[in-house]
PDB file of C-alpha atoms in Angstrom:
ATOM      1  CA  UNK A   1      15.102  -2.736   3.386  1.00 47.00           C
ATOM      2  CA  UNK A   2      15.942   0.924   2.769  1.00 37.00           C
ATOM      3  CA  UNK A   3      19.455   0.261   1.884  1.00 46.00           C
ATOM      4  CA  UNK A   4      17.908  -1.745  -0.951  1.00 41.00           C
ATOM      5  CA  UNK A   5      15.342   0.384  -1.827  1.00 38.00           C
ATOM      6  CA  UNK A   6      18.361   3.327  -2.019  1.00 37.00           C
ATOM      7  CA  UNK A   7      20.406   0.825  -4.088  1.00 47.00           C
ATOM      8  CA  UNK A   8      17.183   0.191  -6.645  1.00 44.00           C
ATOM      9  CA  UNK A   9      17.120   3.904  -7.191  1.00 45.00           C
ATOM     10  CA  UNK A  10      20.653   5.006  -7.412  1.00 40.00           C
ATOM     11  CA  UNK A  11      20.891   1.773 -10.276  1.00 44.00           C
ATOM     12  CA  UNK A  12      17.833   2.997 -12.150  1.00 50.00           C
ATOM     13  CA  UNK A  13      19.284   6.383 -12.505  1.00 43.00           C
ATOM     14  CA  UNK A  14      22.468   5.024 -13.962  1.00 39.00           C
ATOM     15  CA  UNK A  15      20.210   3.247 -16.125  1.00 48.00           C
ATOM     16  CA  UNK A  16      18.240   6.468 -17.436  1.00 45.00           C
ATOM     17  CA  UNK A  17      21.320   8.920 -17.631  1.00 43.00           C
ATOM     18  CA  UNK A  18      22.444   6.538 -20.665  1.00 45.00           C
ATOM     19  CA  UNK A  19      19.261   6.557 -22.093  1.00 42.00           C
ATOM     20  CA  UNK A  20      18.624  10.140 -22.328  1.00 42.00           C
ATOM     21  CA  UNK A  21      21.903  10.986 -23.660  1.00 42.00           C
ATOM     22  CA  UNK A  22      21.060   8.421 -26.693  1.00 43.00           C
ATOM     23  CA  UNK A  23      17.920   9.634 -27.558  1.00 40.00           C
ATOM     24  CA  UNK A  24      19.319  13.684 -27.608  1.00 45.00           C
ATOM     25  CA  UNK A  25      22.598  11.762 -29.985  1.00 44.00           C
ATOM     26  CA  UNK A  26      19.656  10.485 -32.184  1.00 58.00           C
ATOM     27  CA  UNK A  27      18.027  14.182 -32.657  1.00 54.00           C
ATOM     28  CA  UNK A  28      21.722  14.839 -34.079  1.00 61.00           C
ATOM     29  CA  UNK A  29      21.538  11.738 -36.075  1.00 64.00           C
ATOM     30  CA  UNK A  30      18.259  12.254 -37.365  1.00 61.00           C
ATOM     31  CA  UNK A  31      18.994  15.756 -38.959  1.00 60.00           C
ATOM     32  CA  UNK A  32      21.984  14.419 -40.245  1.00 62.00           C
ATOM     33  CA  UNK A  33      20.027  11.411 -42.394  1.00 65.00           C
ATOM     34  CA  UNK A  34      18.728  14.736 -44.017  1.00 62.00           C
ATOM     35  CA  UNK A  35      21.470  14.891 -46.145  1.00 69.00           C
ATOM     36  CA  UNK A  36      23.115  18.301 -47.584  1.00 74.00           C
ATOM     37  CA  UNK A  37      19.645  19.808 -47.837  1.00 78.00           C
ATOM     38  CA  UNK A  38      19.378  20.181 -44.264  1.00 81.00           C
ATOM     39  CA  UNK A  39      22.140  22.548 -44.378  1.00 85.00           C
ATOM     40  CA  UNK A  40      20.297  24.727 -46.587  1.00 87.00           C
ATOM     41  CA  UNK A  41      17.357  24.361 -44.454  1.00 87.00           C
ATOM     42  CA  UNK A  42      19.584  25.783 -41.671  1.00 87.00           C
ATOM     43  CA  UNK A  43      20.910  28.618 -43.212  1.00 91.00           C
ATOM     44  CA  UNK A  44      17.805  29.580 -44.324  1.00 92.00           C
ATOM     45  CA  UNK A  45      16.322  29.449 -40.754  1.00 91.00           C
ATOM     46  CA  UNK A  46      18.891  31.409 -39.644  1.00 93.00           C
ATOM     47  CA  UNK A  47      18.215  34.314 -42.328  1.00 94.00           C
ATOM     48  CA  UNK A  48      14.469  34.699 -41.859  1.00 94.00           C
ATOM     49  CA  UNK A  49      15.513  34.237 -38.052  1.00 94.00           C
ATOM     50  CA  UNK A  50      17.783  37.615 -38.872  1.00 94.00           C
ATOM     51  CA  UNK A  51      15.385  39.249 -41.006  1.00 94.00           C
ATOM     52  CA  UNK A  52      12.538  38.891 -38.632  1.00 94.00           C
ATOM     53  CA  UNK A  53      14.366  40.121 -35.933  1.00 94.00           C
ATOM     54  CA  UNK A  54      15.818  42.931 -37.553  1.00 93.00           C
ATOM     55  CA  UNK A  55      12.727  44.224 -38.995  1.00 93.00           C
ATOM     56  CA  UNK A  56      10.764  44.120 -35.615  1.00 93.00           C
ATOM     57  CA  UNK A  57      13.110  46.090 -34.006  1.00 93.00           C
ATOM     58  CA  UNK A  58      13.121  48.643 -36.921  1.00 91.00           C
ATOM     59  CA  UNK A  59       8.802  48.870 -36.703  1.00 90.00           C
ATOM     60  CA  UNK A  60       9.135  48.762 -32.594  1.00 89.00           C
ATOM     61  CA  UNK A  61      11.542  51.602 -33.138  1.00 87.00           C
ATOM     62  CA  UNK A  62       9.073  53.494 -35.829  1.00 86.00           C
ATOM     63  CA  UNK A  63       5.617  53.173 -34.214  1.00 82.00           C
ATOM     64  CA  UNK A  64       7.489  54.547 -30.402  1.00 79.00           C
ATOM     65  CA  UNK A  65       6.490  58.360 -30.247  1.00 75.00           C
ATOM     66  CA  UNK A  66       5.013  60.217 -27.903  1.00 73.00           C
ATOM     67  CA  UNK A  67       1.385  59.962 -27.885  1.00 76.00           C
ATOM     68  CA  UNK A  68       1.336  64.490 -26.817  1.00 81.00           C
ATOM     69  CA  UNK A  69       3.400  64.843 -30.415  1.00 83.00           C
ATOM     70  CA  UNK A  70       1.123  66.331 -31.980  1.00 84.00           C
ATOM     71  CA  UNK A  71      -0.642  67.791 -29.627  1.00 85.00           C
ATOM     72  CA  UNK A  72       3.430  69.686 -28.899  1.00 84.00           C
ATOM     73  CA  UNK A  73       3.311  70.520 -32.641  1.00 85.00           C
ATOM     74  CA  UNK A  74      -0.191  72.346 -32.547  1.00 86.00           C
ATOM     75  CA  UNK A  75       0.655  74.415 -29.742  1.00 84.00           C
ATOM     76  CA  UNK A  76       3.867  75.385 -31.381  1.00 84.00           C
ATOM     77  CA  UNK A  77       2.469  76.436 -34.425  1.00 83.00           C
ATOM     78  CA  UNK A  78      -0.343  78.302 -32.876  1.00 82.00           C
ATOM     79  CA  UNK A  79       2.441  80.458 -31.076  1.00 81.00           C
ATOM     80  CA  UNK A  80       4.486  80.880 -34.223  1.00 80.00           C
ATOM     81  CA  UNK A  81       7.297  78.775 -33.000  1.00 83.00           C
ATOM     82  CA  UNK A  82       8.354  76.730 -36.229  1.00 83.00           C
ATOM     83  CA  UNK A  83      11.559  76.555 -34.783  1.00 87.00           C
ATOM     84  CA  UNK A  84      10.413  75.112 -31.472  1.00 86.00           C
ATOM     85  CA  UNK A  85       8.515  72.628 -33.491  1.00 85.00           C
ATOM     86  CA  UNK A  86      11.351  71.117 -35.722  1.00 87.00           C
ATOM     87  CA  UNK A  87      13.583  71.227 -32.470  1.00 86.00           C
ATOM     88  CA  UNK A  88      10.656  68.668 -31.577  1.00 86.00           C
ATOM     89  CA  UNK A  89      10.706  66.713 -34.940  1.00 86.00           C
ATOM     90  CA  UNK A  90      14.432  65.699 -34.236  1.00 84.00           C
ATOM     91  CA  UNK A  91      14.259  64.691 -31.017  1.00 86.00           C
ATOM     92  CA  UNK A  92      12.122  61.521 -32.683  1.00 84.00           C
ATOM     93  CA  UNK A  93      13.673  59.072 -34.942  1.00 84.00           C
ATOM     94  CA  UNK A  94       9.908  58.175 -36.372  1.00 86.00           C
ATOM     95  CA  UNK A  95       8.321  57.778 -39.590  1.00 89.00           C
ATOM     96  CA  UNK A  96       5.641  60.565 -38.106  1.00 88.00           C
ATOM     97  CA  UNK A  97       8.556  63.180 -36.943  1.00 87.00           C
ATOM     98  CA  UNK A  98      10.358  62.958 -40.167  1.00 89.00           C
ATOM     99  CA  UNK A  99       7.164  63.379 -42.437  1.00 90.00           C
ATOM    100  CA  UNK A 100       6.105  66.713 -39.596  1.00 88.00           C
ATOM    101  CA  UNK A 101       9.517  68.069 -40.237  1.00 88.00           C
ATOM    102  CA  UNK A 102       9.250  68.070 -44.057  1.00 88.00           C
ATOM    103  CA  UNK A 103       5.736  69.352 -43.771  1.00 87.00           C
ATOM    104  CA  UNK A 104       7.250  72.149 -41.279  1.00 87.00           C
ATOM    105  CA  UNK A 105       9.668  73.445 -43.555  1.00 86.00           C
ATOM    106  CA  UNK A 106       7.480  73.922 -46.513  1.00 84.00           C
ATOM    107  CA  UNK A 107       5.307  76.077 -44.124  1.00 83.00           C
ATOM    108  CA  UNK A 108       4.254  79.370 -45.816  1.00 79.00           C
ATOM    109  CA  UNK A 109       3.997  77.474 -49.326  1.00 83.00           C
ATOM    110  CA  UNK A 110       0.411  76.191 -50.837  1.00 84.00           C
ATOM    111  CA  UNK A 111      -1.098  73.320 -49.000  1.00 83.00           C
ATOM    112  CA  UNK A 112      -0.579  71.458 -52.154  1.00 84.00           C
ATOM    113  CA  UNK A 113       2.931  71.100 -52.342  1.00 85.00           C
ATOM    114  CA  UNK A 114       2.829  70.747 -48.704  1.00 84.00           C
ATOM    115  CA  UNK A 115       0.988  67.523 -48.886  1.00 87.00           C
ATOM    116  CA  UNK A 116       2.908  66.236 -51.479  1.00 88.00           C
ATOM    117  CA  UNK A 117       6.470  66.614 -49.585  1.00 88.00           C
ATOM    118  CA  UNK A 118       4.836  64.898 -46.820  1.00 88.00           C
ATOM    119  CA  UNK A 119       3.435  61.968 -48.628  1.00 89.00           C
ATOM    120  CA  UNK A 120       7.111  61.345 -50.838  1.00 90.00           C
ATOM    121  CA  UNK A 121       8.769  61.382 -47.775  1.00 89.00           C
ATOM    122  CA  UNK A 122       5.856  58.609 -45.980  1.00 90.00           C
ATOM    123  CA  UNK A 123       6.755  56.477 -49.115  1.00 91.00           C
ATOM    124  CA  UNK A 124      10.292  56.964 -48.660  1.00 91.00           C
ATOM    125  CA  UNK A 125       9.794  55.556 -45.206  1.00 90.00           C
ATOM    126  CA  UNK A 126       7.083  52.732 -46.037  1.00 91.00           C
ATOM    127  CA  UNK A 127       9.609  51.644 -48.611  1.00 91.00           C
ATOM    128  CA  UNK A 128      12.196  51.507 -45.786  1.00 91.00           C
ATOM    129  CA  UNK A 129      10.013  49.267 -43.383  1.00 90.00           C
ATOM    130  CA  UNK A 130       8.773  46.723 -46.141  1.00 90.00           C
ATOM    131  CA  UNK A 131      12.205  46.511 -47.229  1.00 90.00           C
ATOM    132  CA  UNK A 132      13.540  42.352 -46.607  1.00 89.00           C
ATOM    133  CA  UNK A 133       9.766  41.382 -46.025  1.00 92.00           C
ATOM    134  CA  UNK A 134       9.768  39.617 -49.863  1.00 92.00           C
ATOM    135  CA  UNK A 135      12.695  37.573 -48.147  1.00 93.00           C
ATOM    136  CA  UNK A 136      11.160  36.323 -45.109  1.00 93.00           C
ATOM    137  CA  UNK A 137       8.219  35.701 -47.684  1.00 93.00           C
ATOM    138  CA  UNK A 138      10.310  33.664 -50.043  1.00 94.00           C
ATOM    139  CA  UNK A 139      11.384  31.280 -47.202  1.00 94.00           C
ATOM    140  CA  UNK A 140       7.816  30.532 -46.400  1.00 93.00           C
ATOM    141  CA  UNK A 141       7.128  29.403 -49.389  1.00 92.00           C
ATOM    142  CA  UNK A 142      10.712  27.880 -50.469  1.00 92.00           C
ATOM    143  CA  UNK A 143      11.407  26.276 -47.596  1.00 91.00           C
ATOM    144  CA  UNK A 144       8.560  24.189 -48.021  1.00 91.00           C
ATOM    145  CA  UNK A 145       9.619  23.064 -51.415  1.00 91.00           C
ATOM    146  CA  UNK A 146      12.626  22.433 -50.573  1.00 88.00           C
ATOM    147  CA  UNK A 147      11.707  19.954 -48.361  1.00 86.00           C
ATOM    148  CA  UNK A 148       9.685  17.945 -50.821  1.00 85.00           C
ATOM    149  CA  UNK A 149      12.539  17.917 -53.379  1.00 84.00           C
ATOM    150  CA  UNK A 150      14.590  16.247 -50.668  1.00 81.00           C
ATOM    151  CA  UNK A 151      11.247  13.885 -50.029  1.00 80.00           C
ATOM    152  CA  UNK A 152      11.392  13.177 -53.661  1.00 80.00           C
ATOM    153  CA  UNK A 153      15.623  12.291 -53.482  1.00 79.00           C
ATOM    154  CA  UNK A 154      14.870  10.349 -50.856  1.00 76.00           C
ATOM    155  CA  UNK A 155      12.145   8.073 -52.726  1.00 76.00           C
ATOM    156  CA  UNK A 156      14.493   8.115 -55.762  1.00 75.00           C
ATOM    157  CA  UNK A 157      17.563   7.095 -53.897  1.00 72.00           C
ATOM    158  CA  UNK A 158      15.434   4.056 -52.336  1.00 69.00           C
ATOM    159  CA  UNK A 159      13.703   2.819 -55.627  1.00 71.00           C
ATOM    160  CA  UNK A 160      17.448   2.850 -56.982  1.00 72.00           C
ATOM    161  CA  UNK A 161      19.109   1.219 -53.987  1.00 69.00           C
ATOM    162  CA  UNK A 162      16.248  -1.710 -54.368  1.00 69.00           C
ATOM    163  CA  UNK A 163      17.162  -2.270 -58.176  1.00 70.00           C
ATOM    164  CA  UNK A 164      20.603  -2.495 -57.481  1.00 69.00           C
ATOM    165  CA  UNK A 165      19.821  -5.462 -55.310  1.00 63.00           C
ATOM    166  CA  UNK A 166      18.140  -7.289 -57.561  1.00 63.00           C
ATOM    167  CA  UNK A 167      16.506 -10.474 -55.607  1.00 65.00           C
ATOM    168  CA  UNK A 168      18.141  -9.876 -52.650  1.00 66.00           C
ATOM    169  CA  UNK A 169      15.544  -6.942 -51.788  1.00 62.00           C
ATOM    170  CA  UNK A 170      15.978  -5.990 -47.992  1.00 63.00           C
ATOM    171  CA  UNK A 171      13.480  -3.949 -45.872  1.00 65.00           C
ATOM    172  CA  UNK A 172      16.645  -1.200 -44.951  1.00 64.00           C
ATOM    173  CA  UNK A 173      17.174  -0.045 -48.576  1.00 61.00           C
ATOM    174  CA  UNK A 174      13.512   1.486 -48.794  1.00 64.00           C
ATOM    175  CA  UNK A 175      13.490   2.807 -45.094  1.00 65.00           C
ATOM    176  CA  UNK A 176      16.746   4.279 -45.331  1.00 64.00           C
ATOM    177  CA  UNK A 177      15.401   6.306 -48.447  1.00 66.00           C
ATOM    178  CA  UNK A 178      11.741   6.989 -46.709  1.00 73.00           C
ATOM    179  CA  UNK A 179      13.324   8.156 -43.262  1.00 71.00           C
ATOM    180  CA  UNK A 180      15.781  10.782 -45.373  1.00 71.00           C
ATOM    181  CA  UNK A 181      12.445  12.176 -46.979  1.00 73.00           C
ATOM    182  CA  UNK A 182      10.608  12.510 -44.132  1.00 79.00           C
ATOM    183  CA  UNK A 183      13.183  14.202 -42.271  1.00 82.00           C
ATOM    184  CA  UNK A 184      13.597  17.239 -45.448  1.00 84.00           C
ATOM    185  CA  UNK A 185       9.707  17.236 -45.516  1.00 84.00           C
ATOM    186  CA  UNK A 186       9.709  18.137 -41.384  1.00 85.00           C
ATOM    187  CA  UNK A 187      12.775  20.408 -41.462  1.00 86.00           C
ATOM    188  CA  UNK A 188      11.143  22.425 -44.365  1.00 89.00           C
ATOM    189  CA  UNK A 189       7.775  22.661 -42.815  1.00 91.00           C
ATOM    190  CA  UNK A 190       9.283  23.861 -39.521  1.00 90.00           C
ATOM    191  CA  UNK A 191      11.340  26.922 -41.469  1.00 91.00           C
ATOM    192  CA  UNK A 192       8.248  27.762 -43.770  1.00 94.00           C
ATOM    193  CA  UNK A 193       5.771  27.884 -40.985  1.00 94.00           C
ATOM    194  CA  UNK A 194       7.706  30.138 -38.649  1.00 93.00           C
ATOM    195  CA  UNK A 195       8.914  32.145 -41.527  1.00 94.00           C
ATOM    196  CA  UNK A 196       5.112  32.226 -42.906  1.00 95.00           C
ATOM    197  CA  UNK A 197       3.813  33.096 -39.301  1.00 95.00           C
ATOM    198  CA  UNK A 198       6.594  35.825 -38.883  1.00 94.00           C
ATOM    199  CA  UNK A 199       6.097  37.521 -42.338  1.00 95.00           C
ATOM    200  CA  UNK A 200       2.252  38.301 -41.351  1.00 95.00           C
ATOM    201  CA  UNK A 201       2.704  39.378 -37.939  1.00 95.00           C
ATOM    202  CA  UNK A 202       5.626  41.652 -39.417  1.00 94.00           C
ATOM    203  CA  UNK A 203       3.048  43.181 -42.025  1.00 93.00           C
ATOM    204  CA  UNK A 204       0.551  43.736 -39.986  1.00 93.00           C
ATOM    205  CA  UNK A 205       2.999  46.056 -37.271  1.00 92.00           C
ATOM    206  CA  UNK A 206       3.971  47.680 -40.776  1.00 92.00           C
ATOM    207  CA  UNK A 207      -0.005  48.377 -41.649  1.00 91.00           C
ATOM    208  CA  UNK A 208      -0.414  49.821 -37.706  1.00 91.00           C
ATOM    209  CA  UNK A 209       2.401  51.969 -38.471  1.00 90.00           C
ATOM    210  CA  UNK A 210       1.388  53.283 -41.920  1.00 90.00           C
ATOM    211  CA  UNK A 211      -1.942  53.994 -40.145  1.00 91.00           C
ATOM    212  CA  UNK A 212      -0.560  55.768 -37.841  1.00 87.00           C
ATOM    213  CA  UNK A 213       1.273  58.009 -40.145  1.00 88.00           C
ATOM    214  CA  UNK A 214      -1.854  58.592 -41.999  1.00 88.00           C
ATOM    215  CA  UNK A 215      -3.402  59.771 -39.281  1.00 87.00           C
ATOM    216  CA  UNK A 216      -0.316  62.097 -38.565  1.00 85.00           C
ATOM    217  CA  UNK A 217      -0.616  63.795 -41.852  1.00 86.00           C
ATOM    218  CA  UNK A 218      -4.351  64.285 -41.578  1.00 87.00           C
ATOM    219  CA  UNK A 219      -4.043  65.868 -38.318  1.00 85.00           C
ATOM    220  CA  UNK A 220      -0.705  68.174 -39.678  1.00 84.00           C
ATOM    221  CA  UNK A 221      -2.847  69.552 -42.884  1.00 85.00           C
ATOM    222  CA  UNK A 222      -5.951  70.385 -40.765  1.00 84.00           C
ATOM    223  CA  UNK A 223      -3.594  72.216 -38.349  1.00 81.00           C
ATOM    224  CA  UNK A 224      -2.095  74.442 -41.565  1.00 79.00           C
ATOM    225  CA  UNK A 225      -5.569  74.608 -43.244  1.00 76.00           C
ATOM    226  CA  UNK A 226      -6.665  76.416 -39.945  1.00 71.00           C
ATOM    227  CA  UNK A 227      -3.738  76.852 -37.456  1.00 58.00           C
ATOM    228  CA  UNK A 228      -6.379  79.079 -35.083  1.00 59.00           C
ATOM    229  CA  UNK A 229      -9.744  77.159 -35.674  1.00 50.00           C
ATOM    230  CA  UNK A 230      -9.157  75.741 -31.904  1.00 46.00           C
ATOM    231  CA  UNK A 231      -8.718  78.785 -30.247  1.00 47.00           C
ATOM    232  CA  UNK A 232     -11.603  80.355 -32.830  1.00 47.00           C
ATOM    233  CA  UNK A 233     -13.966  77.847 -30.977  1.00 44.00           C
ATOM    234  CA  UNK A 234     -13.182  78.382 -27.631  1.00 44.00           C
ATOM    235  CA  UNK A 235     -13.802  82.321 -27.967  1.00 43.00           C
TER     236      UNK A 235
END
């Protein structure tokens, strides 16, 4: 009886291993039945795969500084050591360091001109962050659309196939036509969504960052607009 039972088992999985390996050929299948603009579809998952990736590095990378830096640059400047202080600024490869630094060597001119070196140089580097964002936005919203046109082929390419054969209409020649659409209409859903999703969570890392940075530059002109009001206090 357990021989048999052993048997049963080892036959079913025989059974199954073909089955599985059909259905994963069929995936393949099925995003072939797309047609050419699946290819498109691919390449432009594979760009806002890039882009995303690239850019969240780049923020991770701008928004990682030491949470004492400006605390480091107060004490610095309250001892007079500018020096010190842009020796600090370079040891950071931030938005925040790079706006300090420019602010640091315009030290000893008015407050004005100060500011405004700071706040080109914070545009300069929100520019730099934003940059490929209208990208990863353009696939959400092409993507999409691009799947619909191929929905659209795909009802076209049926209606045709029907006329062509006159009374001898068969089921297959509108399927064949409805199961290409729906697989464009899937494929370019799937690449706008992530891209959609991605492009949001990207701009709101950039907003934490430009907040930050804000803050930075608030903290650096109260420091130069009285460089010994802590000290002032604690006497």
């Amino acid at each position: 009886m357990l021989s048999f039972l052993l048997q049963a088992d080892i036959a079913d999985a025989f059974q199954a291993a073909p089955v599985q390996q059909e259905m994963s050929f069929s995936l393949i299948n099925m995003a072939a039945k797309g047609g050419w603009l699946m290819i498109v579809l691919l390449a432009l998952s594979i760009t806002a795969i890039y882009i995303f990736g690239k850019k969240w590095w780049m923020i991770r990378q701008a928004s990682a500084i030491d949470k004492d830096f400006m605390m480091d640059i107060r004490d610095y400047i309250h001892d007079g050591k500018v020096k010190s202080a842009k020796t600090l600024c370079s040891k950071y490869d931030t938005p925040v360091a790079r706006m300090v630094e420019s602010g640091i060597d315009r030290i000893g001119r008015p407050l004005g001109d100060i500011q405004t070196a700071i706040e080109n140089v914070g545009n300069v580097e929100v520019a730099r962050l934003e940059k490929g964002l209208p990208y990863l936005a353009m696939i959400a919203g092409g993507a999409p659309m691009i799947g619909f046109l191929g929905t659209v082929m795909g009802m076209v390419q049926a209606f045709f196939n029907m006329s062509q054969a006159g009374n001898n209409i068969d089921i297959t020649l509108l399927s064949s036509g409805i199961y290409t659409a729906m697989i464009t209409t899937v494929g370019g859903l799937i690449v706008g969504i992530i891209a959609y999703f991605g492009y949001n969570y990207l701009t709101s890392k950039v907003s934490n960052v430009v907040f930050q940075m804000e803050s930075s530059t608030i903290e650096f002109m109260d420091l130069l607009e009285n460089p010994r009001g802590k000290q002032e206090d604690e006497d």
